[in-house]
Amino acid sequence: MAKPDIHPKWYPEAKVICNGQVVMTVGSTKPELHVDVWSGNHPFYTGTQKMIDTEGRVERFMRKYGMFDQSAASDEQK
């Protein structure tokens, strides 16, 4: 059993606030939680995330660590 008088007050209906709006309620030790990003406006969850890979990550890694095959690169350019 929990010891009395050592635990913080529990708020079972704490409000999560993003951009001035209550977006959800959760259980917390604080009555209000102010957040910048939540699942409702995060690009990954909303489907607006853009994958930008102007220079191939593998090629960049290989070149950085000297593992880039120069003969393969010259074959691709022809």
mmCIF file of N, CA and C in Angstrom:
data_model
loop_
_atom_site.group_PDB
_atom_site.id
_atom_site.type_symbol
_atom_site.label_atom_id
_atom_site.label_comp_id
_atom_site.label_asym_id
_atom_site.label_seq_id
_atom_site.Cartn_x
_atom_site.Cartn_y
_atom_site.Cartn_z
ATOM 1 N N MET A 1 0.844 -1.183 0.000
ATOM 2 C CA MET A 1 0.000 0.000 0.000
ATOM 3 C C MET A 1 0.886 1.243 0.000
ATOM 4 N N ALA A 2 0.413 2.309 -0.611
ATOM 5 C CA ALA A 2 1.169 3.552 -0.687
ATOM 6 C C ALA A 2 1.245 4.227 0.672
ATOM 7 N N LYS A 3 2.405 4.808 0.966
ATOM 8 C CA LYS A 3 2.561 5.520 2.230
ATOM 9 C C LYS A 3 1.826 6.858 2.149
ATOM 10 N N PRO A 4 1.192 7.250 3.229
ATOM 11 C CA PRO A 4 0.464 8.523 3.206
ATOM 12 C C PRO A 4 1.427 9.715 3.240
ATOM 13 N N ASP A 5 1.023 10.813 2.626
ATOM 14 C CA ASP A 5 1.707 12.111 2.685
ATOM 15 C C ASP A 5 3.086 12.159 2.028
ATOM 16 N N ILE A 6 3.420 11.213 1.134
ATOM 17 C CA ILE A 6 4.702 11.329 0.434
ATOM 18 C C ILE A 6 4.522 11.450 -1.081
ATOM 19 N N HIS A 7 3.333 11.199 -1.564
ATOM 20 C CA HIS A 7 3.088 11.232 -3.001
ATOM 21 C C HIS A 7 2.465 12.564 -3.406
ATOM 22 N N PRO A 8 2.774 13.031 -4.632
ATOM 23 C CA PRO A 8 2.140 14.280 -5.088
ATOM 24 C C PRO A 8 0.658 14.068 -5.361
ATOM 25 N N LYS A 9 -0.075 15.174 -5.376
ATOM 26 C CA LYS A 9 -1.509 15.102 -5.637
ATOM 27 C C LYS A 9 -1.720 14.601 -7.068
ATOM 28 N N TRP A 10 -2.680 13.715 -7.258
ATOM 29 C CA TRP A 10 -2.978 13.132 -8.570
ATOM 30 C C TRP A 10 -4.217 13.790 -9.153
ATOM 31 N N TYR A 11 -4.091 14.254 -10.400
ATOM 32 C CA TYR A 11 -5.209 14.861 -11.109
ATOM 33 C C TYR A 11 -5.635 13.900 -12.219
ATOM 34 N N PRO A 12 -6.706 13.150 -12.035
ATOM 35 C CA PRO A 12 -7.111 12.158 -13.038
ATOM 36 C C PRO A 12 -7.638 12.785 -14.327
ATOM 37 N N GLU A 13 -8.057 14.039 -14.285
ATOM 38 C CA GLU A 13 -8.584 14.724 -15.465
ATOM 39 C C GLU A 13 -7.748 15.966 -15.776
ATOM 40 N N ALA A 14 -6.435 15.821 -15.846
ATOM 41 C CA ALA A 14 -5.568 16.955 -16.171
ATOM 42 C C ALA A 14 -5.745 17.320 -17.635
ATOM 43 N N LYS A 15 -5.800 18.611 -17.909
ATOM 44 C CA LYS A 15 -6.023 19.086 -19.274
ATOM 45 C C LYS A 15 -4.693 19.270 -19.999
ATOM 46 N N VAL A 16 -4.603 18.754 -21.219
ATOM 47 C CA VAL A 16 -3.441 18.963 -22.082
ATOM 48 C C VAL A 16 -3.805 20.103 -23.019
ATOM 49 N N ILE A 17 -3.008 21.181 -22.977
ATOM 50 C CA ILE A 17 -3.322 22.387 -23.737
ATOM 51 C C ILE A 17 -2.252 22.614 -24.789
ATOM 52 N N CYS A 18 -2.687 22.792 -26.049
ATOM 53 C CA CYS A 18 -1.792 23.078 -27.160
ATOM 54 C C CYS A 18 -2.352 24.279 -27.906
ATOM 55 N N ASN A 19 -1.562 25.323 -28.052
ATOM 56 C CA ASN A 19 -1.974 26.559 -28.733
ATOM 57 C C ASN A 19 -3.256 27.149 -28.141
ATOM 58 N N GLY A 20 -3.371 27.101 -26.834
ATOM 59 C CA GLY A 20 -4.517 27.701 -26.162
ATOM 60 C C GLY A 20 -5.782 26.873 -26.166
ATOM 61 N N GLN A 21 -5.753 25.680 -26.739
ATOM 62 C CA GLN A 21 -6.933 24.831 -26.795
ATOM 63 C C GLN A 21 -6.694 23.546 -26.009
ATOM 64 N N VAL A 22 -7.718 23.092 -25.332
ATOM 65 C CA VAL A 22 -7.634 21.811 -24.642
ATOM 66 C C VAL A 22 -7.766 20.721 -25.692
ATOM 67 N N VAL A 23 -6.734 19.878 -25.813
ATOM 68 C CA VAL A 23 -6.743 18.850 -26.846
ATOM 69 C C VAL A 23 -7.074 17.464 -26.306
ATOM 70 N N MET A 24 -6.854 17.235 -25.027
ATOM 71 C CA MET A 24 -7.191 15.943 -24.420
ATOM 72 C C MET A 24 -7.066 16.054 -22.915
ATOM 73 N N THR A 25 -7.506 15.041 -22.223
ATOM 74 C CA THR A 25 -7.323 14.959 -20.781
ATOM 75 C C THR A 25 -6.599 13.657 -20.465
ATOM 76 N N VAL A 26 -5.712 13.752 -19.491
ATOM 77 C CA VAL A 26 -4.925 12.597 -19.060
ATOM 78 C C VAL A 26 -4.783 12.655 -17.546
ATOM 79 N N GLY A 27 -4.259 11.609 -16.964
ATOM 80 C CA GLY A 27 -3.931 11.616 -15.555
ATOM 81 C C GLY A 27 -2.526 12.158 -15.366
ATOM 82 N N SER A 28 -2.352 13.072 -14.402
ATOM 83 C CA SER A 28 -1.043 13.692 -14.203
ATOM 84 C C SER A 28 -0.917 14.214 -12.780
ATOM 85 N N THR A 29 0.285 14.599 -12.422
ATOM 86 C CA THR A 29 0.515 15.222 -11.120
ATOM 87 C C THR A 29 0.379 16.733 -11.206
ATOM 88 N N LYS A 30 0.072 17.260 -12.384
ATOM 89 C CA LYS A 30 -0.180 18.690 -12.569
ATOM 90 C C LYS A 30 -1.571 18.853 -13.167
ATOM 91 N N PRO A 31 -2.292 19.914 -12.796
ATOM 92 C CA PRO A 31 -3.660 20.064 -13.298
ATOM 93 C C PRO A 31 -3.724 20.433 -14.782
ATOM 94 N N GLU A 32 -2.686 21.113 -15.307
ATOM 95 C CA GLU A 32 -2.646 21.486 -16.717
ATOM 96 C C GLU A 32 -1.266 21.205 -17.278
ATOM 97 N N LEU A 33 -1.230 20.670 -18.498
ATOM 98 C CA LEU A 33 0.030 20.415 -19.193
ATOM 99 C C LEU A 33 0.011 21.214 -20.490
ATOM 100 N N HIS A 34 0.981 22.100 -20.675
ATOM 101 C CA HIS A 34 1.068 22.911 -21.884
ATOM 102 C C HIS A 34 2.118 22.289 -22.801
ATOM 103 N N VAL A 35 1.706 21.935 -24.021
ATOM 104 C CA VAL A 35 2.597 21.284 -24.973
ATOM 105 C C VAL A 35 2.611 22.062 -26.280
ATOM 106 N N ASP A 36 3.703 21.931 -27.037
ATOM 107 C CA ASP A 36 3.815 22.564 -28.347
ATOM 108 C C ASP A 36 3.328 21.628 -29.449
ATOM 109 N N VAL A 37 3.587 20.331 -29.272
ATOM 110 C CA VAL A 37 3.253 19.348 -30.299
ATOM 111 C C VAL A 37 2.514 18.190 -29.642
ATOM 112 N N TRP A 38 1.493 17.706 -30.311
ATOM 113 C CA TRP A 38 0.785 16.510 -29.862
ATOM 114 C C TRP A 38 0.395 15.728 -31.103
ATOM 115 N N SER A 39 -0.172 14.563 -30.955
ATOM 116 C CA SER A 39 -0.442 13.701 -32.100
ATOM 117 C C SER A 39 -1.402 14.325 -33.104
ATOM 118 N N GLY A 40 -2.200 15.269 -32.694
ATOM 119 C CA GLY A 40 -3.146 15.902 -33.600
ATOM 120 C C GLY A 40 -2.534 16.929 -34.536
ATOM 121 N N ASN A 41 -1.332 17.444 -34.213
ATOM 122 C CA ASN A 41 -0.714 18.417 -35.108
ATOM 123 C C ASN A 41 0.708 18.029 -35.511
ATOM 124 N N HIS A 42 1.152 16.846 -35.135
ATOM 125 C CA HIS A 42 2.488 16.390 -35.516
ATOM 126 C C HIS A 42 2.457 15.873 -36.957
ATOM 127 N N PRO A 43 3.418 16.301 -37.804
ATOM 128 C CA PRO A 43 3.401 15.898 -39.219
ATOM 129 C C PRO A 43 3.384 14.388 -39.438
ATOM 130 N N PHE A 44 4.034 13.617 -38.593
ATOM 131 C CA PHE A 44 4.057 12.165 -38.780
ATOM 132 C C PHE A 44 2.654 11.580 -38.653
ATOM 133 N N TYR A 45 1.904 12.025 -37.661
ATOM 134 C CA TYR A 45 0.580 11.461 -37.412
ATOM 135 C C TYR A 45 -0.500 12.051 -38.311
ATOM 136 N N THR A 46 -0.299 13.274 -38.794
ATOM 137 C CA THR A 46 -1.313 13.901 -39.649
ATOM 138 C C THR A 46 -1.123 13.551 -41.113
ATOM 139 N N GLY A 47 0.007 12.928 -41.462
ATOM 140 C CA GLY A 47 0.249 12.532 -42.844
ATOM 141 C C GLY A 47 0.816 13.636 -43.710
ATOM 142 N N THR A 48 1.264 14.725 -43.112
ATOM 143 C CA THR A 48 1.825 15.825 -43.892
ATOM 144 C C THR A 48 3.339 15.826 -43.879
ATOM 145 N N GLN A 49 3.950 14.783 -43.327
ATOM 146 C CA GLN A 49 5.406 14.701 -43.263
ATOM 147 C C GLN A 49 5.971 14.514 -44.661
ATOM 148 N N LYS A 50 7.034 15.236 -44.951
ATOM 149 C CA LYS A 50 7.669 15.148 -46.253
ATOM 150 C C LYS A 50 9.052 14.547 -46.078
ATOM 151 N N MET A 51 9.331 13.536 -46.855
ATOM 152 C CA MET A 51 10.653 12.924 -46.824
ATOM 153 C C MET A 51 11.525 13.631 -47.859
ATOM 154 N N ILE A 52 12.556 14.302 -47.400
ATOM 155 C CA ILE A 52 13.452 15.019 -48.292
ATOM 156 C C ILE A 52 14.794 14.310 -48.259
ATOM 157 N N ASP A 53 15.181 13.784 -49.393
ATOM 158 C CA ASP A 53 16.453 13.077 -49.497
ATOM 159 C C ASP A 53 17.112 13.524 -50.801
ATOM 160 N N THR A 54 17.616 14.756 -50.797
ATOM 161 C CA THR A 54 18.201 15.292 -52.020
ATOM 162 C C THR A 54 19.494 14.581 -52.371
ATOM 163 N N GLU A 55 20.255 14.226 -51.378
ATOM 164 C CA GLU A 55 21.473 13.462 -51.591
ATOM 165 C C GLU A 55 21.266 12.141 -50.875
ATOM 166 N N GLY A 56 21.448 11.038 -51.567
ATOM 167 C CA GLY A 56 21.178 9.738 -50.963
ATOM 168 C C GLY A 56 21.923 9.551 -49.662
ATOM 169 N N ARG A 57 21.226 9.113 -48.648
ATOM 170 C CA ARG A 57 21.842 8.954 -47.331
ATOM 171 C C ARG A 57 22.936 7.890 -47.344
ATOM 172 N N VAL A 58 22.689 6.821 -48.064
ATOM 173 C CA VAL A 58 23.688 5.754 -48.118
ATOM 174 C C VAL A 58 24.947 6.259 -48.822
ATOM 175 N N GLU A 59 24.749 6.956 -49.948
ATOM 176 C CA GLU A 59 25.898 7.472 -50.677
ATOM 177 C C GLU A 59 26.676 8.480 -49.839
ATOM 178 N N ARG A 60 25.950 9.325 -49.106
ATOM 179 C CA ARG A 60 26.611 10.318 -48.261
ATOM 180 C C ARG A 60 27.415 9.622 -47.161
ATOM 181 N N PHE A 61 26.854 8.579 -46.562
ATOM 182 C CA PHE A 61 27.554 7.824 -45.534
ATOM 183 C C PHE A 61 28.805 7.160 -46.104
ATOM 184 N N MET A 62 28.655 6.540 -47.267
ATOM 185 C CA MET A 62 29.785 5.849 -47.883
ATOM 186 C C MET A 62 30.903 6.835 -48.222
ATOM 187 N N ARG A 63 30.543 7.989 -48.745
ATOM 188 C CA ARG A 63 31.550 8.980 -49.099
ATOM 189 C C ARG A 63 32.215 9.540 -47.846
ATOM 190 N N LYS A 64 31.442 9.751 -46.795
ATOM 191 C CA LYS A 64 31.970 10.320 -45.552
ATOM 192 C C LYS A 64 33.028 9.411 -44.933
ATOM 193 N N TYR A 65 32.784 8.122 -44.989
ATOM 194 C CA TYR A 65 33.701 7.182 -44.351
ATOM 195 C C TYR A 65 34.631 6.496 -45.345
ATOM 196 N N GLY A 66 34.751 7.040 -46.541
ATOM 197 C CA GLY A 66 35.720 6.554 -47.513
ATOM 198 C C GLY A 66 35.412 5.183 -48.074
ATOM 199 N N MET A 67 34.170 4.772 -48.058
ATOM 200 C CA MET A 67 33.805 3.457 -48.572
ATOM 201 C C MET A 67 33.131 3.557 -49.928
ATOM 202 N N PHE A 68 33.095 4.741 -50.484
ATOM 203 C CA PHE A 68 32.417 4.969 -51.760
ATOM 204 C C PHE A 68 33.250 4.384 -52.888
ATOM 205 N N ASP A 69 32.638 3.563 -53.715
ATOM 206 C CA ASP A 69 33.319 2.906 -54.822
ATOM 207 C C ASP A 69 33.356 3.873 -56.011
ATOM 208 N N GLN A 70 34.527 4.403 -56.313
ATOM 209 C CA GLN A 70 34.663 5.381 -57.389
ATOM 210 C C GLN A 70 34.340 4.779 -58.753
ATOM 211 N N SER A 71 34.664 3.510 -58.973
ATOM 212 C CA SER A 71 34.388 2.890 -60.269
ATOM 213 C C SER A 71 32.876 2.771 -60.502
ATOM 214 N N ALA A 72 32.119 2.473 -59.452
ATOM 215 C CA ALA A 72 30.669 2.372 -59.584
ATOM 216 C C ALA A 72 30.072 3.747 -59.862
ATOM 217 N N ALA A 73 30.625 4.786 -59.256
ATOM 218 C CA ALA A 73 30.117 6.137 -59.479
ATOM 219 C C ALA A 73 30.397 6.586 -60.902
ATOM 220 N N SER A 74 31.563 6.261 -61.419
ATOM 221 C CA SER A 74 31.870 6.685 -62.785
ATOM 222 C C SER A 74 31.033 5.908 -63.795
ATOM 223 N N ASP A 75 30.678 4.643 -63.503
ATOM 224 C CA ASP A 75 29.812 3.860 -64.377
ATOM 225 C C ASP A 75 28.400 4.444 -64.430
ATOM 226 N N GLU A 76 27.919 4.963 -63.264
ATOM 227 C CA GLU A 76 26.576 5.511 -63.206
ATOM 228 C C GLU A 76 26.469 6.818 -63.985
ATOM 229 N N GLN A 77 27.549 7.581 -64.051
ATOM 230 C CA GLN A 77 27.519 8.875 -64.725
ATOM 231 C C GLN A 77 27.549 8.738 -66.236
ATOM 232 N N LYS A 78 27.966 7.601 -66.768
ATOM 233 C CA LYS A 78 28.068 7.396 -68.214
ATOM 234 C C LYS A 78 26.754 7.112 -68.845
#
